[in-house]
PDB file of C-alpha atoms in Angstrom:
ATOM      1  CA  MET A   1     -14.080  15.447   4.576  1.00 61.00           C
ATOM      2  CA  HIS A   2     -10.285  15.541   4.800  1.00 67.00           C
ATOM      3  CA  VAL A   3     -10.406  15.943   8.595  1.00 76.00           C
ATOM      4  CA  PHE A   4     -12.838  13.036   8.911  1.00 71.00           C
ATOM      5  CA  ALA A   5     -10.540  10.815   6.801  1.00 75.00           C
ATOM      6  CA  ARG A   6      -7.510  11.706   8.936  1.00 77.00           C
ATOM      7  CA  ASN A   7      -9.409  10.846  12.126  1.00 78.00           C
ATOM      8  CA  ILE A   8     -10.360   7.438  10.720  1.00 81.00           C
ATOM      9  CA  GLN A   9      -6.778   6.826   9.588  1.00 79.00           C
ATOM     10  CA  SER A  10      -5.540   7.709  13.060  1.00 82.00           C
ATOM     11  CA  LEU A  11      -7.895   5.142  14.603  1.00 81.00           C
ATOM     12  CA  ILE A  12      -6.717   2.498  12.135  1.00 82.00           C
ATOM     13  CA  LEU A  13      -3.058   3.233  12.848  1.00 80.00           C
ATOM     14  CA  HIS A  14      -3.725   2.983  16.590  1.00 82.00           C
ATOM     15  CA  GLU A  15      -5.424  -0.365  15.995  1.00 84.00           C
ATOM     16  CA  ILE A  16      -2.423  -1.641  13.999  1.00 83.00           C
ATOM     17  CA  GLY A  17       0.110  -0.422  16.546  1.00 81.00           C
ATOM     18  CA  ASP A  18       3.423  -2.152  15.895  1.00 82.00           C
ATOM     19  CA  ALA A  19       1.836  -5.315  14.448  1.00 83.00           C
ATOM     20  CA  ARG A  20       3.215  -7.041  11.387  1.00 88.00           C
ATOM     21  CA  PHE A  21       1.047  -6.393   8.341  1.00 88.00           C
ATOM     22  CA  CYS A  22       0.439  -7.169   4.687  1.00 88.00           C
ATOM     23  CA  LEU A  23      -0.132  -4.613   1.974  1.00 87.00           C
ATOM     24  CA  ILE A  24      -2.886  -5.008  -0.571  1.00 87.00           C
ATOM     25  CA  ILE A  25      -2.539  -2.542  -3.436  1.00 85.00           C
ATOM     26  CA  ASP A  26      -4.815  -1.821  -6.372  1.00 82.00           C
ATOM     27  CA  GLU A  27      -4.831   0.951  -8.918  1.00 77.00           C
ATOM     28  CA  ALA A  28      -7.516   2.236 -11.230  1.00 77.00           C
ATOM     29  CA  ARG A  29      -8.556   5.355 -13.076  1.00 75.00           C
ATOM     30  CA  ASP A  30     -11.275   7.475 -11.565  1.00 73.00           C
ATOM     31  CA  GLU A  31     -14.022   9.247 -13.513  1.00 76.00           C
ATOM     32  CA  SER A  32     -11.687  12.108 -14.344  1.00 79.00           C
ATOM     33  CA  ARG A  33      -9.222   9.557 -15.851  1.00 80.00           C
ATOM     34  CA  ARG A  34      -6.645  10.114 -13.081  1.00 83.00           C
ATOM     35  CA  GLU A  35      -4.744   7.057 -11.855  1.00 84.00           C
ATOM     36  CA  GLN A  36      -5.491   6.310  -8.217  1.00 86.00           C
ATOM     37  CA  MET A  37      -3.795   3.781  -5.942  1.00 86.00           C
ATOM     38  CA  ALA A  38      -5.722   2.247  -3.051  1.00 87.00           C
ATOM     39  CA  LEU A  39      -3.809   0.835  -0.094  1.00 88.00           C
ATOM     40  CA  VAL A  40      -5.344  -1.730   2.264  1.00 89.00           C
ATOM     41  CA  ILE A  41      -3.567  -3.044   5.355  1.00 89.00           C
ATOM     42  CA  ARG A  42      -4.176  -6.588   6.599  1.00 90.00           C
ATOM     43  CA  PHE A  43      -3.025  -7.474  10.118  1.00 89.00           C
ATOM     44  CA  VAL A  44      -3.836  -9.509  13.209  1.00 89.00           C
ATOM     45  CA  ASP A  45      -5.309  -7.357  15.973  1.00 86.00           C
ATOM     46  CA  ARG A  46      -4.538  -7.639  19.689  1.00 85.00           C
ATOM     47  CA  SER A  47      -7.427 -10.097  20.115  1.00 87.00           C
ATOM     48  CA  GLY A  48      -6.035 -12.404  17.441  1.00 88.00           C
ATOM     49  CA  PHE A  49      -8.543 -11.534  14.725  1.00 90.00           C
ATOM     50  CA  ILE A  50      -7.486 -10.861  11.140  1.00 90.00           C
ATOM     51  CA  ARG A  51      -8.447  -7.336  10.102  1.00 89.00           C
ATOM     52  CA  GLU A  52      -8.360  -5.566   6.772  1.00 90.00           C
ATOM     53  CA  ARG A  53      -8.544  -1.796   6.791  1.00 89.00           C
ATOM     54  CA  PHE A  54      -8.700   0.584   3.862  1.00 87.00           C
ATOM     55  CA  LEU A  55      -5.964   3.036   4.776  1.00 86.00           C
ATOM     56  CA  ASP A  56      -5.530   5.477   1.923  1.00 87.00           C
ATOM     57  CA  ILE A  57      -6.087   6.326  -1.703  1.00 87.00           C
ATOM     58  CA  VAL A  58      -3.559   8.475  -3.517  1.00 88.00           C
ATOM     59  CA  HIS A  59      -3.159   9.930  -6.987  1.00 89.00           C
ATOM     60  CA  VAL A  60      -0.336   8.420  -9.049  1.00 88.00           C
ATOM     61  CA  LYS A  61       0.892   9.884 -12.325  1.00 87.00           C
ATOM     62  CA  ASP A  62       1.085   6.413 -13.883  1.00 80.00           C
ATOM     63  CA  ALA A  63       1.026   2.749 -12.892  1.00 74.00           C
ATOM     64  CA  THR A  64       4.674   1.940 -13.502  1.00 76.00           C
ATOM     65  CA  ALA A  65       6.528  -0.102 -10.905  1.00 75.00           C
ATOM     66  CA  SER A  66       8.820   2.765  -9.925  1.00 78.00           C
ATOM     67  CA  THR A  67       5.951   5.229  -9.472  1.00 81.00           C
ATOM     68  CA  LEU A  68       3.930   2.776  -7.365  1.00 80.00           C
ATOM     69  CA  LYS A  69       7.012   1.935  -5.264  1.00 82.00           C
ATOM     70  CA  LYS A  70       7.648   5.618  -4.550  1.00 86.00           C
ATOM     71  CA  LYS A  71       4.011   6.249  -3.623  1.00 87.00           C
ATOM     72  CA  ILE A  72       3.815   3.149  -1.412  1.00 86.00           C
ATOM     73  CA  SER A  73       6.996   4.231   0.380  1.00 87.00           C
ATOM     74  CA  PHE A  74       5.576   7.743   0.785  1.00 89.00           C
ATOM     75  CA  VAL A  75       2.244   6.508   2.184  1.00 88.00           C
ATOM     76  CA  LEU A  76       3.925   4.144   4.650  1.00 88.00           C
ATOM     77  CA  SER A  77       6.279   6.888   5.791  1.00 88.00           C
ATOM     78  CA  HIS A  78       3.439   9.418   6.029  1.00 88.00           C
ATOM     79  CA  HIS A  79       1.504   7.065   8.317  1.00 87.00           C
ATOM     80  CA  ASN A  80       4.610   6.096  10.324  1.00 87.00           C
ATOM     81  CA  LEU A  81       4.324   2.443   9.309  1.00 87.00           C
ATOM     82  CA  ASP A  82       7.649   0.605   9.446  1.00 85.00           C
ATOM     83  CA  VAL A  83       8.497  -1.249   6.228  1.00 83.00           C
ATOM     84  CA  GLN A  84      10.249  -3.864   8.350  1.00 83.00           C
ATOM     85  CA  ASN A  85       6.810  -4.900   9.639  1.00 85.00           C
ATOM     86  CA  ILE A  86       5.628  -5.850   6.128  1.00 84.00           C
ATOM     87  CA  ARG A  87       5.071  -9.591   5.937  1.00 83.00           C
ATOM     88  CA  GLY A  88       3.272  -9.874   2.624  1.00 79.00           C
ATOM     89  CA  GLN A  89       2.187  -7.973  -0.452  1.00 79.00           C
ATOM     90  CA  GLY A  90      -0.725  -8.377  -2.814  1.00 78.00           C
ATOM     91  CA  TYR A  91      -1.299  -6.516  -6.056  1.00 70.00           C
ATOM     92  CA  ASP A  92      -3.827  -6.542  -8.833  1.00 67.00           C
ATOM     93  CA  GLY A  93      -1.048  -6.377 -11.389  1.00 56.00           C
ATOM     94  CA  ALA A  94      -3.029  -7.117 -14.533  1.00 42.00           C
ATOM     95  CA  SER A  95      -2.446  -3.679 -16.042  1.00 49.00           C
ATOM     96  CA  ASN A  96       1.256  -3.818 -15.158  1.00 49.00           C
ATOM     97  CA  MET A  97       1.973  -7.041 -17.006  1.00 37.00           C
ATOM     98  CA  VAL A  98       4.394  -6.849 -19.913  1.00 39.00           C
ATOM     99  CA  LYS A  99       3.986  -9.355 -22.771  1.00 39.00           C
ATOM    100  CA  SER A 100       7.666 -10.361 -22.912  1.00 37.00           C
ATOM    101  CA  GLY A 101       8.079 -13.705 -21.182  1.00 39.00           C
ATOM    102  CA  MET A 102       8.497 -13.517 -17.407  1.00 38.00           C
ATOM    103  CA  ASP A 103       9.289  -9.792 -17.398  1.00 45.00           C
ATOM    104  CA  CYS A 104       6.572  -7.783 -15.679  1.00 50.00           C
ATOM    105  CA  LYS A 105       6.388  -4.496 -13.840  1.00 50.00           C
ATOM    106  CA  PHE A 106       4.679  -6.241 -10.945  1.00 50.00           C
ATOM    107  CA  TYR A 107       7.779  -8.355 -10.414  1.00 55.00           C
ATOM    108  CA  SER A 108       9.957  -5.220 -10.547  1.00 56.00           C
ATOM    109  CA  LEU A 109       7.749  -3.540  -7.956  1.00 59.00           C
ATOM    110  CA  MET A 110       7.862  -6.593  -5.698  1.00 60.00           C
ATOM    111  CA  ILE A 111      11.676  -6.755  -5.924  1.00 59.00           C
ATOM    112  CA  ALA A 112      11.970  -3.003  -5.256  1.00 60.00           C
ATOM    113  CA  LEU A 113       9.800  -3.256  -2.143  1.00 61.00           C
ATOM    114  CA  MET A 114      11.706  -6.315  -0.919  1.00 59.00           C
ATOM    115  CA  HIS A 115      14.925  -4.300  -1.355  1.00 58.00           C
ATOM    116  CA  ILE A 116      13.457  -1.509   0.795  1.00 56.00           C
ATOM    117  CA  MET A 117      12.415  -3.986   3.475  1.00 53.00           C
ATOM    118  CA  TYR A 118      15.859  -5.550   3.772  1.00 55.00           C
ATOM    119  CA  THR A 119      18.006  -2.420   3.487  1.00 53.00           C
ATOM    120  CA  VAL A 120      16.219  -0.205   6.010  1.00 49.00           C
TER     121      VAL A 120
END
């Protein structure tokens, strides 16, 4: 199964090439109660069509902003995707929201990823 997944990922990465892309991230617990993060890439293909491809799912120890940032950076690096090509980000941040005014972990994650994009 692992080999099959890697072959599919390779085809997706070839399809993306050096295109600009958006990240769509969601996290949830699986049946064994382990936190999992799913990463979807949205991009415009060479024919001008918008594509969304499920790229990877990875285990995360928790859903804090810093953990998700580290895992997202790892996944992008692992797949040789340049963070400078990120043009948008989408998160289902409901479980990351903190009940203290405007403070939320989602915002911290977004700022951390923006920092990566502009300092690389």
